[in-house]
Coordinates of C-alpha atoms in Angstrom, one line a residue:
M292 CA 0.0 0.1 -0.3
R293 CA 1.2 3.6 -0.8
R294 CA 1.6 6.1 1.6
R295 CA -1.2 7.7 0.0
H296 CA -3.8 5.5 2.0
L297 CA -2.8 6.8 5.6
L298 CA -4.0 10.5 4.3
T299 CA -5.5 12.2 7.7
L300 CA -8.8 11.9 8.6
A301 CA -10.6 14.9 6.9
A302 CA -8.4 14.2 3.9
L303 CA -10.2 11.8 1.9
P304 CA -13.7 11.7 -0.1
A305 CA -16.6 9.9 2.3
A306 CA -17.2 6.7 0.4
A307 CA -13.3 6.4 -0.1
R308 CA -13.2 6.5 3.7
A309 CA -16.8 4.2 3.7
Q310 CA -14.0 0.9 3.2
A311 CA -10.9 -0.6 4.4
P312 CA -8.2 -1.3 1.6
E313 CA -8.7 -4.9 0.1
G314 CA -5.6 -7.3 2.0
W315 CA -5.0 -7.7 6.0
R316 CA -8.0 -8.1 8.0
P317 CA -7.3 -8.6 12.2
D318 CA -8.8 -11.8 13.3
R319 CA -9.8 -11.1 16.7
P320 CA -10.8 -7.6 18.2
V321 CA -8.0 -5.1 18.4
R322 CA -7.0 -3.6 21.6
V323 CA -6.9 -0.1 21.7
V324 CA -4.5 0.7 24.8
V325 CA -4.7 4.4 26.1
P326 CA -1.9 5.4 28.5
F327 CA -4.1 7.0 30.8
A328 CA -6.8 6.4 33.8
P329 CA -10.5 6.3 32.4
G330 CA -12.8 9.7 32.0
G331 CA -10.0 11.9 30.4
T332 CA -9.7 13.3 26.9
T333 CA -7.6 10.6 25.1
D334 CA -9.5 7.8 26.9
V335 CA -13.2 10.0 26.0
V336 CA -11.7 10.3 22.8
A337 CA -10.6 7.0 22.1
R338 CA -13.7 5.1 23.0
V339 CA -15.3 7.3 20.5
V340 CA -13.1 6.2 17.8
A341 CA -12.8 2.6 18.5
E342 CA -16.2 2.2 18.4
A343 CA -16.8 4.0 15.5
A344 CA -13.8 2.2 13.1
G345 CA -14.4 -1.3 14.7
G346 CA -17.3 -2.3 12.1
A347 CA -15.1 -0.9 9.3
L348 CA -12.4 -4.0 9.2
G349 CA -14.8 -6.7 10.7
Q350 CA -13.8 -6.6 14.0
P351 CA -14.7 -4.6 17.3
W352 CA -11.7 -2.4 18.6
V353 CA -11.4 -2.7 22.6
V354 CA -9.7 0.3 24.7
E355 CA -7.8 -0.7 27.3
N356 CA -6.4 1.7 30.2
R357 CA -3.1 1.4 30.9
P358 CA -2.2 4.0 33.7
G359 CA 1.4 5.2 34.7
G360 CA 5.0 6.2 34.5
A361 CA 5.6 9.9 33.0
A362 CA 4.3 10.7 30.0
G363 CA 2.1 7.6 29.8
L364 CA 5.1 5.5 29.6
V365 CA 3.5 2.2 31.2
G366 CA 0.9 2.2 28.1
M367 CA 3.6 2.8 25.6
D368 CA 5.6 0.3 26.5
A369 CA 3.2 -2.2 26.6
V370 CA 2.3 -1.7 22.5
A371 CA 6.0 -1.1 22.1
K372 CA 7.1 -4.6 23.1
A373 CA 3.5 -5.8 20.9
A374 CA 3.4 -8.2 18.3
P375 CA 3.7 -5.8 14.7
D376 CA 0.3 -7.3 13.7
G377 CA -1.9 -4.5 14.3
Q378 CA -3.8 -6.4 16.6
T379 CA -2.5 -3.8 19.2
I380 CA -2.2 0.2 18.8
L381 CA -2.0 3.0 21.1
I382 CA -4.1 6.1 21.0
H383 CA -1.7 9.0 22.7
S384 CA -1.6 12.7 23.1
N385 CA 1.1 15.2 23.5
G386 CA 3.0 13.3 26.1
H387 CA 4.0 10.3 23.9
V388 CA 6.8 12.7 22.6
L389 CA 7.9 13.9 25.8
A390 CA 9.5 11.2 27.2
P391 CA 13.5 11.7 26.5
A392 CA 12.4 15.1 28.9
L393 CA 11.0 13.2 31.9
V394 CA 13.2 9.8 31.8
A395 CA 16.9 9.9 32.0
R396 CA 16.9 5.9 30.3
P397 CA 12.9 5.5 29.3
P398 CA 12.3 2.7 28.0
V399 CA 10.8 3.3 25.0
D400 CA 11.5 5.5 22.4
P401 CA 8.2 7.6 20.8
I402 CA 9.1 7.5 16.8
A403 CA 11.9 4.8 16.4
D404 CA 9.7 2.3 18.5
F405 CA 6.4 3.3 16.7
S406 CA 4.7 3.3 13.0
G407 CA 2.3 6.2 12.4
I408 CA -0.6 4.9 11.9
A409 CA -3.1 8.9 11.8
M410 CA -3.9 11.9 13.6
I411 CA -6.6 11.7 15.1
G412 CA -6.8 15.6 15.3
R413 CA -6.0 19.0 17.6
I414 CA -8.2 19.8 20.4
P415 CA -8.3 23.3 22.1
Q416 CA -8.1 24.0 25.6
V417 CA -10.3 25.8 28.8
L418 CA -8.7 26.5 31.7
V419 CA -11.4 26.0 34.5
V420 CA -11.6 26.9 38.4
N421 CA -14.0 25.6 41.3
P422 CA -16.8 27.9 41.1
R423 CA -16.8 28.2 44.3
S424 CA -13.4 29.6 44.1
G425 CA -14.6 33.0 43.7
L426 CA -12.8 33.4 40.3
A427 CA -14.9 35.1 37.9
T428 CA -11.9 36.0 35.0
L429 CA -8.5 35.0 34.2
A430 CA -7.4 38.3 36.1
E431 CA -8.7 37.6 38.7
L432 CA -6.8 34.4 38.8
V433 CA -3.7 36.0 38.2
A434 CA -4.1 38.3 40.8
R435 CA -5.0 35.6 43.2
L436 CA -1.7 33.9 42.4
R437 CA 0.8 36.6 42.3
A438 CA -0.6 37.9 45.7
E439 CA -0.6 34.9 47.5
P440 CA 2.8 33.2 45.9
G441 CA 3.7 29.5 46.3
R442 CA 0.2 29.0 48.0
H443 CA -1.5 27.4 45.2
H444 CA -1.0 24.4 42.6
F445 CA -3.1 23.5 39.4
A446 CA -3.9 20.4 38.9
S447 CA -1.6 18.4 36.0
A448 CA -3.0 14.4 33.9
G449 CA 0.7 13.7 34.6
I450 CA 4.3 14.6 33.7
G451 CA 4.6 15.5 30.4
S452 CA 0.5 15.7 29.4
A453 CA -0.8 18.2 27.8
V454 CA -2.2 19.9 30.7
H455 CA 1.0 19.2 32.7
V456 CA 2.6 21.7 29.9
A457 CA -0.4 24.1 29.0
G458 CA -0.2 24.8 32.9
E459 CA 3.6 25.2 32.4
V460 CA 2.9 27.7 29.5
F461 CA 0.8 29.7 31.9
R462 CA 3.4 29.7 34.6
A463 CA 5.7 31.0 32.1
V464 CA 3.3 33.9 30.4
T465 CA 2.1 35.2 34.2
G466 CA 5.5 34.6 36.0
T467 CA 3.3 33.2 38.9
D468 CA 4.8 31.5 41.6
I469 CA 3.0 27.7 40.9
Q470 CA 3.6 24.1 40.9
P471 CA 2.1 21.5 39.1
V472 CA 0.5 18.3 41.0
H473 CA 0.6 15.2 38.9
Y474 CA -2.6 13.2 38.8
R475 CA -2.9 9.8 36.7
G476 CA -4.9 11.5 33.8
G477 CA -7.1 14.3 32.8
G478 CA -10.1 12.5 34.9
P479 CA -8.8 12.5 38.6
A480 CA -6.6 16.0 37.6
M481 CA -10.3 17.7 37.0
Q482 CA -11.8 15.5 40.0
A483 CA -8.8 18.0 41.6
V484 CA -10.6 20.9 40.9
I485 CA -14.1 19.8 41.4
T486 CA -13.0 19.3 44.9
G487 CA -10.9 22.1 45.4
E488 CA -7.9 20.1 46.0
A489 CA -6.5 22.4 43.3
I490 CA -6.9 26.0 42.4
F491 CA -7.6 25.0 38.0
T492 CA -6.1 23.2 35.2
V493 CA -6.3 23.8 31.4
D494 CA -8.0 20.3 30.1
P495 CA -9.1 19.6 26.5
V496 CA -12.6 21.1 25.7
A497 CA -13.1 17.2 25.2
S498 CA -13.4 16.4 28.5
A499 CA -13.7 19.4 30.3
G500 CA -16.7 20.8 28.1
G501 CA -19.2 18.6 30.1
H502 CA -18.0 20.2 33.4
V503 CA -18.7 23.7 32.3
R504 CA -21.6 23.0 31.3
G505 CA -22.9 21.2 34.1
G506 CA -21.2 24.1 36.3
T507 CA -19.0 21.6 38.7
V508 CA -16.3 24.2 36.8
R509 CA -15.9 27.4 35.2
G510 CA -14.2 27.9 32.2
L511 CA -12.1 31.2 32.0
A512 CA -10.4 30.7 28.9
I513 CA -10.1 29.0 25.7
A514 CA -6.0 28.6 25.2
G515 CA -6.5 29.4 21.7
P516 CA -6.9 31.9 18.7
Q517 CA -11.0 31.3 18.3
R518 CA -13.5 30.4 20.6
F519 CA -15.2 26.9 21.1
A520 CA -18.6 26.5 19.7
G521 CA -20.1 24.6 22.7
L522 CA -18.9 26.8 25.4
P523 CA -19.9 30.2 23.6
E524 CA -19.3 32.4 26.9
V525 CA -15.7 31.6 27.5
P526 CA -13.9 33.9 25.9
T527 CA -10.0 33.1 24.8
A528 CA -6.9 33.5 26.4
A529 CA -6.5 36.9 24.0
E530 CA -9.9 38.1 25.1
A531 CA -9.3 37.6 28.9
G532 CA -6.1 40.1 28.5
L533 CA -3.1 37.3 27.9
P534 CA -3.0 36.8 24.5
E535 CA 0.6 35.4 25.5
F536 CA -0.9 31.8 26.4
R537 CA -1.7 29.1 23.8
A538 CA -1.9 25.7 24.2
E539 CA -3.6 22.8 22.6
S540 CA -4.1 18.7 22.6
W541 CA -3.2 16.2 20.0
L542 CA -4.1 12.7 19.4
V543 CA -2.5 10.5 17.2
A544 CA -3.0 6.7 16.6
L545 CA 0.7 4.3 16.5
A546 CA 1.4 0.9 16.0
P547 CA 4.8 -0.9 17.4
A548 CA 7.3 -0.4 14.7
R549 CA 8.0 -2.3 12.1
T550 CA 4.1 -2.8 11.4
P551 CA 3.7 -4.1 7.7
P552 CA 2.5 -1.1 5.6
A553 CA -0.7 -2.5 4.6
V554 CA -1.5 -3.0 8.0
L555 CA -1.1 0.4 8.4
A556 CA -3.1 1.1 5.9
A557 CA -6.0 -0.6 6.7
L558 CA -6.0 0.4 10.6
G559 CA -5.7 4.2 9.2
M560 CA -8.4 3.6 6.5
A561 CA -10.6 2.5 9.6
I562 CA -10.1 5.6 12.2
A563 CA -10.5 7.7 8.7
A564 CA -14.1 6.0 8.6
S565 CA -14.5 6.7 11.8
R566 CA -14.6 10.6 11.1
D567 CA -17.7 10.0 9.3
R568 CA -19.1 7.7 11.1
A569 CA -19.1 9.9 14.5
A570 CA -18.3 13.0 12.6
A571 CA -21.5 14.7 14.9
R572 CA -19.6 13.3 18.6
L573 CA -16.3 14.8 17.4
A574 CA -17.2 18.3 16.5
E575 CA -18.8 18.0 19.8
L576 CA -15.7 16.4 21.6
G577 CA -13.4 19.7 20.2
V578 CA -11.5 18.0 17.6
Q579 CA -10.3 19.1 14.5
P580 CA -8.3 18.1 11.8
L581 CA -4.5 18.4 11.2
P582 CA -3.7 18.6 7.7
E583 CA 0.3 18.8 8.2
A584 CA 0.6 15.6 9.6
G585 CA -1.4 13.5 6.8
T586 CA 0.9 10.7 5.8
Q587 CA 2.7 9.0 8.0
A588 CA 6.2 10.1 6.7
A589 CA 4.6 13.5 7.3
L590 CA 3.3 12.4 10.5
M591 CA 6.1 10.9 11.9
A592 CA 8.2 13.8 11.3
W593 CA 5.8 16.1 12.8
M594 CA 6.0 14.5 16.0
R595 CA 9.5 14.8 16.0
R596 CA 8.9 18.7 15.2
E597 CA 6.9 18.9 18.3
M598 CA 9.1 16.3 20.3
D599 CA 11.6 19.0 19.6
R600 CA 9.4 22.3 21.1
G601 CA 8.3 20.3 23.8
I602 CA 11.2 19.3 25.8
A603 CA 12.6 22.9 24.9
L604 CA 9.4 24.1 26.9
L605 CA 9.8 21.6 29.8
R606 CA 13.3 22.7 29.9
A607 CA 12.3 26.3 29.9
A608 CA 10.5 25.4 33.2
G609 CA 12.8 23.8 35.0
V610 CA 11.7 20.2 34.2
Q611 CA 14.7 17.6 34.2
P612 CA 14.5 13.8 33.7
D613 CA 14.6 11.4 36.8

């Protein structure tokens, strides 16, 4: 199969995406490893994709949560060591490429030990606080943190996660004295804000949106250039007076290195088909195409650039490998 079959979800016509290429088919359910606890963005989106993609290849896709380790290394390691037969894949976020910044000798190489299947998409992030905090605007949050240095912390979904990186960006652009507390996924991190354990988190809208609409947290700013249609009342960071605060999450599907091209093509087409089948739900979750990572080669090159950028950011924040 040629690389053109590995186009990003939105790049193929609907008719072409409806069928997987001839050749490989899984002979049992496909295991979809998510390296975080249930309830976070990666888990939520992976379950939507898995449910929609399963039928395309004649076998269900079953999500398995494998949390643990910096940047989700437990789940990454499990997939890297699985047989390269298409029966085990990984759905991961920004944290996938940050392992070298966090662990001195990580058990896996985030690029060399994996084959690209497809970019699932990018997702804007929203900074949220507890409604009982008395904070109604981003300016009020920054003012409190500056008035009470060292007294507060933000909730992270784990070292090197998109949530952690977004919090570090916020700390850098505001110059505030606030440290992360790392939880085992976005769900527990959000719960820490809901219970008042943490003053804020910066979570992708895919998982945070329901909490904002339900009133369990208050959205102060979208960390991106545009408002999110699902949370129209939440201003962008620029509108809230902090244009330098920009962060987003992205999600990618990967297979073990040395997975045959025909298998990667079939899996990629199944994920592409899932975008048609679950288009409304994915849009509701804020998942947006990332066309610059459209082929396998482009995807892996893009991930390497993201790795360099993310590691530089963490180093600037004082994060050193253990």
